[in-house]
JSON list of C-alpha atoms in Angstrom, two decimals:
[
{"chain": "A", "resi": 1, "resn": "MET", "atom": "CA", "xyz": [-101.88, -71.06, -78.38]},
{"chain": "A", "resi": 2, "resn": "SER", "atom": "CA", "xyz": [-105.11, -69.36, -79.50]},
{"chain": "A", "resi": 3, "resn": "LEU", "atom": "CA", "xyz": [-106.72, -68.77, -76.13]},
{"chain": "A", "resi": 4, "resn": "SER", "atom": "CA", "xyz": [-110.07, -67.10, -75.49]},
{"chain": "A", "resi": 5, "resn": "LEU", "atom": "CA", "xyz": [-112.21, -66.67, -72.39]},
{"chain": "A", "resi": 6, "resn": "ARG", "atom": "CA", "xyz": [-115.96, -67.13, -72.43]},
{"chain": "A", "resi": 7, "resn": "LEU", "atom": "CA", "xyz": [-118.66, -66.68, -69.81]},
{"chain": "A", "resi": 8, "resn": "LEU", "atom": "CA", "xyz": [-121.02, -69.50, -70.69]},
{"chain": "A", "resi": 9, "resn": "SER", "atom": "CA", "xyz": [-124.76, -69.04, -71.11]},
{"chain": "A", "resi": 10, "resn": "PRO", "atom": "CA", "xyz": [-127.46, -71.73, -71.44]},
{"chain": "A", "resi": 11, "resn": "ALA", "atom": "CA", "xyz": [-126.87, -71.75, -75.21]},
{"chain": "A", "resi": 12, "resn": "ASP", "atom": "CA", "xyz": [-123.16, -72.59, -74.73]},
{"chain": "A", "resi": 13, "resn": "ALA", "atom": "CA", "xyz": [-123.37, -76.17, -73.40]},
{"chain": "A", "resi": 14, "resn": "HIS", "atom": "CA", "xyz": [-121.59, -77.43, -76.53]},
{"chain": "A", "resi": 15, "resn": "TYR", "atom": "CA", "xyz": [-118.33, -75.83, -75.31]},
{"chain": "A", "resi": 16, "resn": "LEU", "atom": "CA", "xyz": [-118.19, -78.43, -72.54]},
{"chain": "A", "resi": 17, "resn": "GLU", "atom": "CA", "xyz": [-118.26, -81.31, -75.01]},
{"chain": "A", "resi": 18, "resn": "ARG", "atom": "CA", "xyz": [-114.51, -80.91, -75.66]},
{"chain": "A", "resi": 19, "resn": "VAL", "atom": "CA", "xyz": [-112.49, -80.57, -72.47]},
{"chain": "A", "resi": 20, "resn": "ALA", "atom": "CA", "xyz": [-108.77, -81.20, -71.95]},
{"chain": "A", "resi": 21, "resn": "PRO", "atom": "CA", "xyz": [-107.90, -84.12, -69.66]},
{"chain": "A", "resi": 22, "resn": "GLU", "atom": "CA", "xyz": [-107.68, -83.32, -65.93]},
{"chain": "A", "resi": 23, "resn": "THR", "atom": "CA", "xyz": [-109.47, -79.98, -66.26]},
{"chain": "A", "resi": 24, "resn": "PHE", "atom": "CA", "xyz": [-112.57, -81.11, -64.35]},
{"chain": "A", "resi": 25, "resn": "ASP", "atom": "CA", "xyz": [-112.57, -83.63, -61.50]},
{"chain": "A", "resi": 26, "resn": "ASN", "atom": "CA", "xyz": [-115.01, -85.97, -63.27]},
{"chain": "A", "resi": 27, "resn": "GLU", "atom": "CA", "xyz": [-116.50, -86.62, -66.69]},
{"chain": "A", "resi": 28, "resn": "ILE", "atom": "CA", "xyz": [-118.84, -83.92, -67.95]},
{"chain": "A", "resi": 29, "resn": "ASP", "atom": "CA", "xyz": [-122.50, -84.92, -67.58]},
{"chain": "A", "resi": 30, "resn": "PRO", "atom": "CA", "xyz": [-124.75, -83.19, -70.14]},
{"chain": "A", "resi": 31, "resn": "VAL", "atom": "CA", "xyz": [-127.71, -83.29, -67.74]},
{"chain": "A", "resi": 32, "resn": "LEU", "atom": "CA", "xyz": [-125.70, -81.50, -65.04]},
{"chain": "A", "resi": 33, "resn": "VAL", "atom": "CA", "xyz": [-124.32, -79.03, -67.61]},
{"chain": "A", "resi": 34, "resn": "ALA", "atom": "CA", "xyz": [-127.87, -78.08, -68.63]},
{"chain": "A", "resi": 35, "resn": "GLU", "atom": "CA", "xyz": [-129.01, -77.75, -65.02]},
{"chain": "A", "resi": 36, "resn": "PHE", "atom": "CA", "xyz": [-125.97, -75.62, -64.11]},
{"chain": "A", "resi": 37, "resn": "LEU", "atom": "CA", "xyz": [-126.18, -73.31, -67.12]},
{"chain": "A", "resi": 38, "resn": "ASN", "atom": "CA", "xyz": [-129.94, -72.83, -66.77]},
{"chain": "A", "resi": 39, "resn": "ASP", "atom": "CA", "xyz": [-129.65, -71.70, -63.15]},
{"chain": "A", "resi": 40, "resn": "ARG", "atom": "CA", "xyz": [-129.20, -67.93, -63.27]},
{"chain": "A", "resi": 41, "resn": "ARG", "atom": "CA", "xyz": [-127.21, -67.90, -60.03]},
{"chain": "A", "resi": 42, "resn": "HIS", "atom": "CA", "xyz": [-124.54, -70.31, -61.33]},
{"chain": "A", "resi": 43, "resn": "HIS", "atom": "CA", "xyz": [-121.72, -68.93, -63.46]},
{"chain": "A", "resi": 44, "resn": "ILE", "atom": "CA", "xyz": [-118.77, -70.41, -65.31]},
{"chain": "A", "resi": 45, "resn": "VAL", "atom": "CA", "xyz": [-115.95, -68.79, -67.24]},
{"chain": "A", "resi": 46, "resn": "VAL", "atom": "CA", "xyz": [-113.97, -71.13, -69.45]},
{"chain": "A", "resi": 47, "resn": "ALA", "atom": "CA", "xyz": [-110.63, -70.78, -71.19]},
{"chain": "A", "resi": 48, "resn": "ILE", "atom": "CA", "xyz": [-110.67, -72.23, -74.68]},
{"chain": "A", "resi": 49, "resn": "ASP", "atom": "CA", "xyz": [-107.58, -73.14, -76.68]},
{"chain": "A", "resi": 50, "resn": "GLY", "atom": "CA", "xyz": [-108.69, -73.69, -80.27]},
{"chain": "A", "resi": 51, "resn": "ASP", "atom": "CA", "xyz": [-111.90, -75.59, -79.58]},
{"chain": "A", "resi": 52, "resn": "ILE", "atom": "CA", "xyz": [-110.91, -77.32, -76.34]},
{"chain": "A", "resi": 53, "resn": "VAL", "atom": "CA", "xyz": [-111.75, -76.07, -72.84]},
{"chain": "A", "resi": 54, "resn": "VAL", "atom": "CA", "xyz": [-108.49, -75.96, -70.88]},
{"chain": "A", "resi": 55, "resn": "GLY", "atom": "CA", "xyz": [-109.66, -74.19, -67.73]},
{"chain": "A", "resi": 56, "resn": "PHE", "atom": "CA", "xyz": [-112.65, -72.87, -65.84]},
{"chain": "A", "resi": 57, "resn": "VAL", "atom": "CA", "xyz": [-113.77, -70.81, -62.89]},
{"chain": "A", "resi": 58, "resn": "SER", "atom": "CA", "xyz": [-117.18, -71.68, -61.46]},
{"chain": "A", "resi": 59, "resn": "ALA", "atom": "CA", "xyz": [-119.04, -69.43, -59.07]},
{"chain": "A", "resi": 60, "resn": "LEU", "atom": "CA", "xyz": [-122.38, -68.85, -57.42]},
{"chain": "A", "resi": 61, "resn": "HIS", "atom": "CA", "xyz": [-123.88, -65.49, -56.54]},
{"chain": "A", "resi": 62, "resn": "TYR", "atom": "CA", "xyz": [-126.35, -65.42, -53.72]},
{"chain": "A", "resi": 63, "resn": "LEU", "atom": "CA", "xyz": [-128.46, -63.02, -51.72]},
{"chain": "A", "resi": 64, "resn": "HIS", "atom": "CA", "xyz": [-129.25, -62.66, -48.04]},
{"chain": "A", "resi": 65, "resn": "PRO", "atom": "CA", "xyz": [-132.23, -60.97, -46.43]},
{"chain": "A", "resi": 66, "resn": "ASP", "atom": "CA", "xyz": [-129.82, -58.58, -44.67]},
{"chain": "A", "resi": 67, "resn": "LYS", "atom": "CA", "xyz": [-126.76, -58.32, -46.97]},
{"chain": "A", "resi": 68, "resn": "PRO", "atom": "CA", "xyz": [-125.93, -57.32, -50.52]},
{"chain": "A", "resi": 69, "resn": "ALA", "atom": "CA", "xyz": [-125.19, -59.99, -53.12]},
{"chain": "A", "resi": 70, "resn": "GLU", "atom": "CA", "xyz": [-121.93, -61.94, -52.75]},
{"chain": "A", "resi": 71, "resn": "LEU", "atom": "CA", "xyz": [-119.98, -64.08, -55.18]},
{"chain": "A", "resi": 72, "resn": "TRP", "atom": "CA", "xyz": [-118.65, -67.42, -53.96]},
{"chain": "A", "resi": 73, "resn": "ILE", "atom": "CA", "xyz": [-115.85, -68.73, -56.17]},
{"chain": "A", "resi": 74, "resn": "ASN", "atom": "CA", "xyz": [-116.37, -72.46, -56.09]},
{"chain": "A", "resi": 75, "resn": "GLU", "atom": "CA", "xyz": [-113.50, -73.76, -58.18]},
{"chain": "A", "resi": 76, "resn": "VAL", "atom": "CA", "xyz": [-110.59, -72.59, -60.32]},
{"chain": "A", "resi": 77, "resn": "ALA", "atom": "CA", "xyz": [-108.92, -75.19, -62.52]},
{"chain": "A", "resi": 78, "resn": "VAL", "atom": "CA", "xyz": [-106.50, -75.26, -65.44]},
{"chain": "A", "resi": 79, "resn": "ALA", "atom": "CA", "xyz": [-105.46, -78.33, -67.42]},
{"chain": "A", "resi": 80, "resn": "PRO", "atom": "CA", "xyz": [-101.92, -79.44, -66.52]},
{"chain": "A", "resi": 81, "resn": "THR", "atom": "CA", "xyz": [-100.82, -78.73, -70.11]},
{"chain": "A", "resi": 82, "resn": "HIS", "atom": "CA", "xyz": [-101.77, -75.06, -69.73]},
{"chain": "A", "resi": 83, "resn": "GLN", "atom": "CA", "xyz": [-100.74, -74.24, -66.16]},
{"chain": "A", "resi": 84, "resn": "ARG", "atom": "CA", "xyz": [-98.38, -71.41, -65.25]},
{"chain": "A", "resi": 85, "resn": "ALA", "atom": "CA", "xyz": [-99.45, -69.29, -68.22]},
{"chain": "A", "resi": 86, "resn": "GLY", "atom": "CA", "xyz": [-101.69, -66.79, -66.39]},
{"chain": "A", "resi": 87, "resn": "ILE", "atom": "CA", "xyz": [-104.91, -68.52, -67.47]},
{"chain": "A", "resi": 88, "resn": "GLY", "atom": "CA", "xyz": [-106.27, -69.00, -63.94]},
{"chain": "A", "resi": 89, "resn": "THR", "atom": "CA", "xyz": [-105.63, -65.33, -63.16]},
{"chain": "A", "resi": 90, "resn": "ALA", "atom": "CA", "xyz": [-107.31, -64.16, -66.38]},
{"chain": "A", "resi": 91, "resn": "MET", "atom": "CA", "xyz": [-110.37, -66.36, -65.80]},
{"chain": "A", "resi": 92, "resn": "LEU", "atom": "CA", "xyz": [-110.73, -65.26, -62.17]},
{"chain": "A", "resi": 93, "resn": "ARG", "atom": "CA", "xyz": [-110.47, -61.59, -63.15]},
{"chain": "A", "resi": 94, "resn": "ARG", "atom": "CA", "xyz": [-113.24, -62.11, -65.70]},
{"chain": "A", "resi": 95, "resn": "MET", "atom": "CA", "xyz": [-115.42, -63.84, -63.09]},
{"chain": "A", "resi": 96, "resn": "LEU", "atom": "CA", "xyz": [-114.83, -61.03, -60.60]},
{"chain": "A", "resi": 97, "resn": "GLU", "atom": "CA", "xyz": [-115.87, -58.51, -63.28]},
{"chain": "A", "resi": 98, "resn": "HIS", "atom": "CA", "xyz": [-119.03, -60.55, -63.85]},
{"chain": "A", "resi": 99, "resn": "GLY", "atom": "CA", "xyz": [-119.72, -60.57, -60.11]},
{"chain": "A", "resi": 100, "resn": "LYS", "atom": "CA", "xyz": [-119.46, -56.78, -60.09]},
{"chain": "A", "resi": 101, "resn": "GLU", "atom": "CA", "xyz": [-121.88, -56.61, -63.04]},
{"chain": "A", "resi": 102, "resn": "LEU", "atom": "CA", "xyz": [-124.29, -58.73, -60.97]},
{"chain": "A", "resi": 103, "resn": "GLY", "atom": "CA", "xyz": [-124.09, -56.26, -58.10]},
{"chain": "A", "resi": 104, "resn": "CYS", "atom": "CA", "xyz": [-121.94, -58.41, -55.82]},
{"chain": "A", "resi": 105, "resn": "THR", "atom": "CA", "xyz": [-120.11, -56.30, -53.27]},
{"chain": "A", "resi": 106, "resn": "GLN", "atom": "CA", "xyz": [-117.84, -59.08, -52.06]},
{"chain": "A", "resi": 107, "resn": "ALA", "atom": "CA", "xyz": [-116.35, -62.26, -53.46]},
{"chain": "A", "resi": 108, "resn": "TRP", "atom": "CA", "xyz": [-114.63, -65.04, -51.58]},
{"chain": "A", "resi": 109, "resn": "VAL", "atom": "CA", "xyz": [-112.95, -68.37, -52.10]},
{"chain": "A", "resi": 110, "resn": "LEU", "atom": "CA", "xyz": [-111.47, -71.06, -49.88]},
{"chain": "A", "resi": 111, "resn": "THR", "atom": "CA", "xyz": [-108.16, -72.82, -50.42]},
{"chain": "A", "resi": 112, "resn": "ASP", "atom": "CA", "xyz": [-105.52, -74.67, -48.45]},
{"chain": "A", "resi": 113, "resn": "PRO", "atom": "CA", "xyz": [-102.60, -72.59, -47.17]},
{"chain": "A", "resi": 114, "resn": "ASP", "atom": "CA", "xyz": [-100.17, -74.97, -48.90]},
{"chain": "A", "resi": 115, "resn": "ASN", "atom": "CA", "xyz": [-101.84, -74.62, -52.33]},
{"chain": "A", "resi": 116, "resn": "LEU", "atom": "CA", "xyz": [-99.22, -72.17, -53.54]},
{"chain": "A", "resi": 117, "resn": "ALA", "atom": "CA", "xyz": [-100.52, -71.89, -57.11]},
{"chain": "A", "resi": 118, "resn": "ALA", "atom": "CA", "xyz": [-104.06, -71.03, -55.96]},
{"chain": "A", "resi": 119, "resn": "ASN", "atom": "CA", "xyz": [-102.84, -68.56, -53.35]},
{"chain": "A", "resi": 120, "resn": "LEU", "atom": "CA", "xyz": [-100.72, -66.79, -55.97]},
{"chain": "A", "resi": 121, "resn": "VAL", "atom": "CA", "xyz": [-103.67, -66.50, -58.38]},
{"chain": "A", "resi": 122, "resn": "TYR", "atom": "CA", "xyz": [-105.91, -65.08, -55.65]},
{"chain": "A", "resi": 123, "resn": "GLN", "atom": "CA", "xyz": [-103.26, -62.58, -54.57]},
{"chain": "A", "resi": 124, "resn": "ARG", "atom": "CA", "xyz": [-102.66, -61.48, -58.17]},
{"chain": "A", "resi": 125, "resn": "CYS", "atom": "CA", "xyz": [-106.37, -60.71, -58.46]},
{"chain": "A", "resi": 126, "resn": "GLY", "atom": "CA", "xyz": [-106.33, -58.52, -55.35]},
{"chain": "A", "resi": 127, "resn": "GLY", "atom": "CA", "xyz": [-107.46, -61.13, -52.84]},
{"chain": "A", "resi": 128, "resn": "MET", "atom": "CA", "xyz": [-106.41, -60.76, -49.25]},
{"chain": "A", "resi": 129, "resn": "ALA", "atom": "CA", "xyz": [-106.23, -63.65, -46.81]},
{"chain": "A", "resi": 130, "resn": "ALA", "atom": "CA", "xyz": [-108.94, -63.28, -44.19]},
{"chain": "A", "resi": 131, "resn": "ALA", "atom": "CA", "xyz": [-107.85, -62.90, -40.61]},
{"chain": "A", "resi": 132, "resn": "GLY", "atom": "CA", "xyz": [-108.36, -65.75, -38.21]},
{"chain": "A", "resi": 133, "resn": "VAL", "atom": "CA", "xyz": [-108.69, -69.46, -38.66]},
{"chain": "A", "resi": 134, "resn": "THR", "atom": "CA", "xyz": [-111.55, -70.98, -40.65]},
{"chain": "A", "resi": 135, "resn": "VAL", "atom": "CA", "xyz": [-112.84, -74.47, -40.09]},
{"chain": "A", "resi": 136, "resn": "MET", "atom": "CA", "xyz": [-114.82, -76.14, -42.84]},
{"chain": "A", "resi": 137, "resn": "TYR", "atom": "CA", "xyz": [-117.40, -78.77, -41.96]},
{"chain": "A", "resi": 138, "resn": "GLU", "atom": "CA", "xyz": [-118.74, -81.28, -44.43]},
{"chain": "A", "resi": 139, "resn": "PHE", "atom": "CA", "xyz": [-122.17, -82.87, -44.22]},
{"chain": "A", "resi": 140, "resn": "GLN", "atom": "CA", "xyz": [-123.82, -85.71, -46.06]},
{"chain": "A", "resi": 141, "resn": "PRO", "atom": "CA", "xyz": [-127.55, -84.90, -46.06]}
]
């Protein structure tokens, strides 16, 4: 395995033309790729094996009028063929470094308590489960 990590820029859309099956939830849409990569608050680190993307971490950094910048980790995914090899941990560490470079003072992610693989990755990267119970609401605007 010849694995490399890359933080994609607007000039890197071509990397998402070759993606291993079951890495993303849906087919890659070039229009959405361009929109995502051209938004300076959206970030994606990919793991590339040869010339195929086999994993990614997507994130968004945002500002508040009364708080320093924060990094929201949206999604961490690794192709089934490459799981349990430390790729998710490596990608998340790279994204957290990028968040620090952006001036983010905190990063956070949500997951289900029974998602053992995700919880292990987050713990390996220094994450601590927040106290209390969180309820997520979904809306359809």
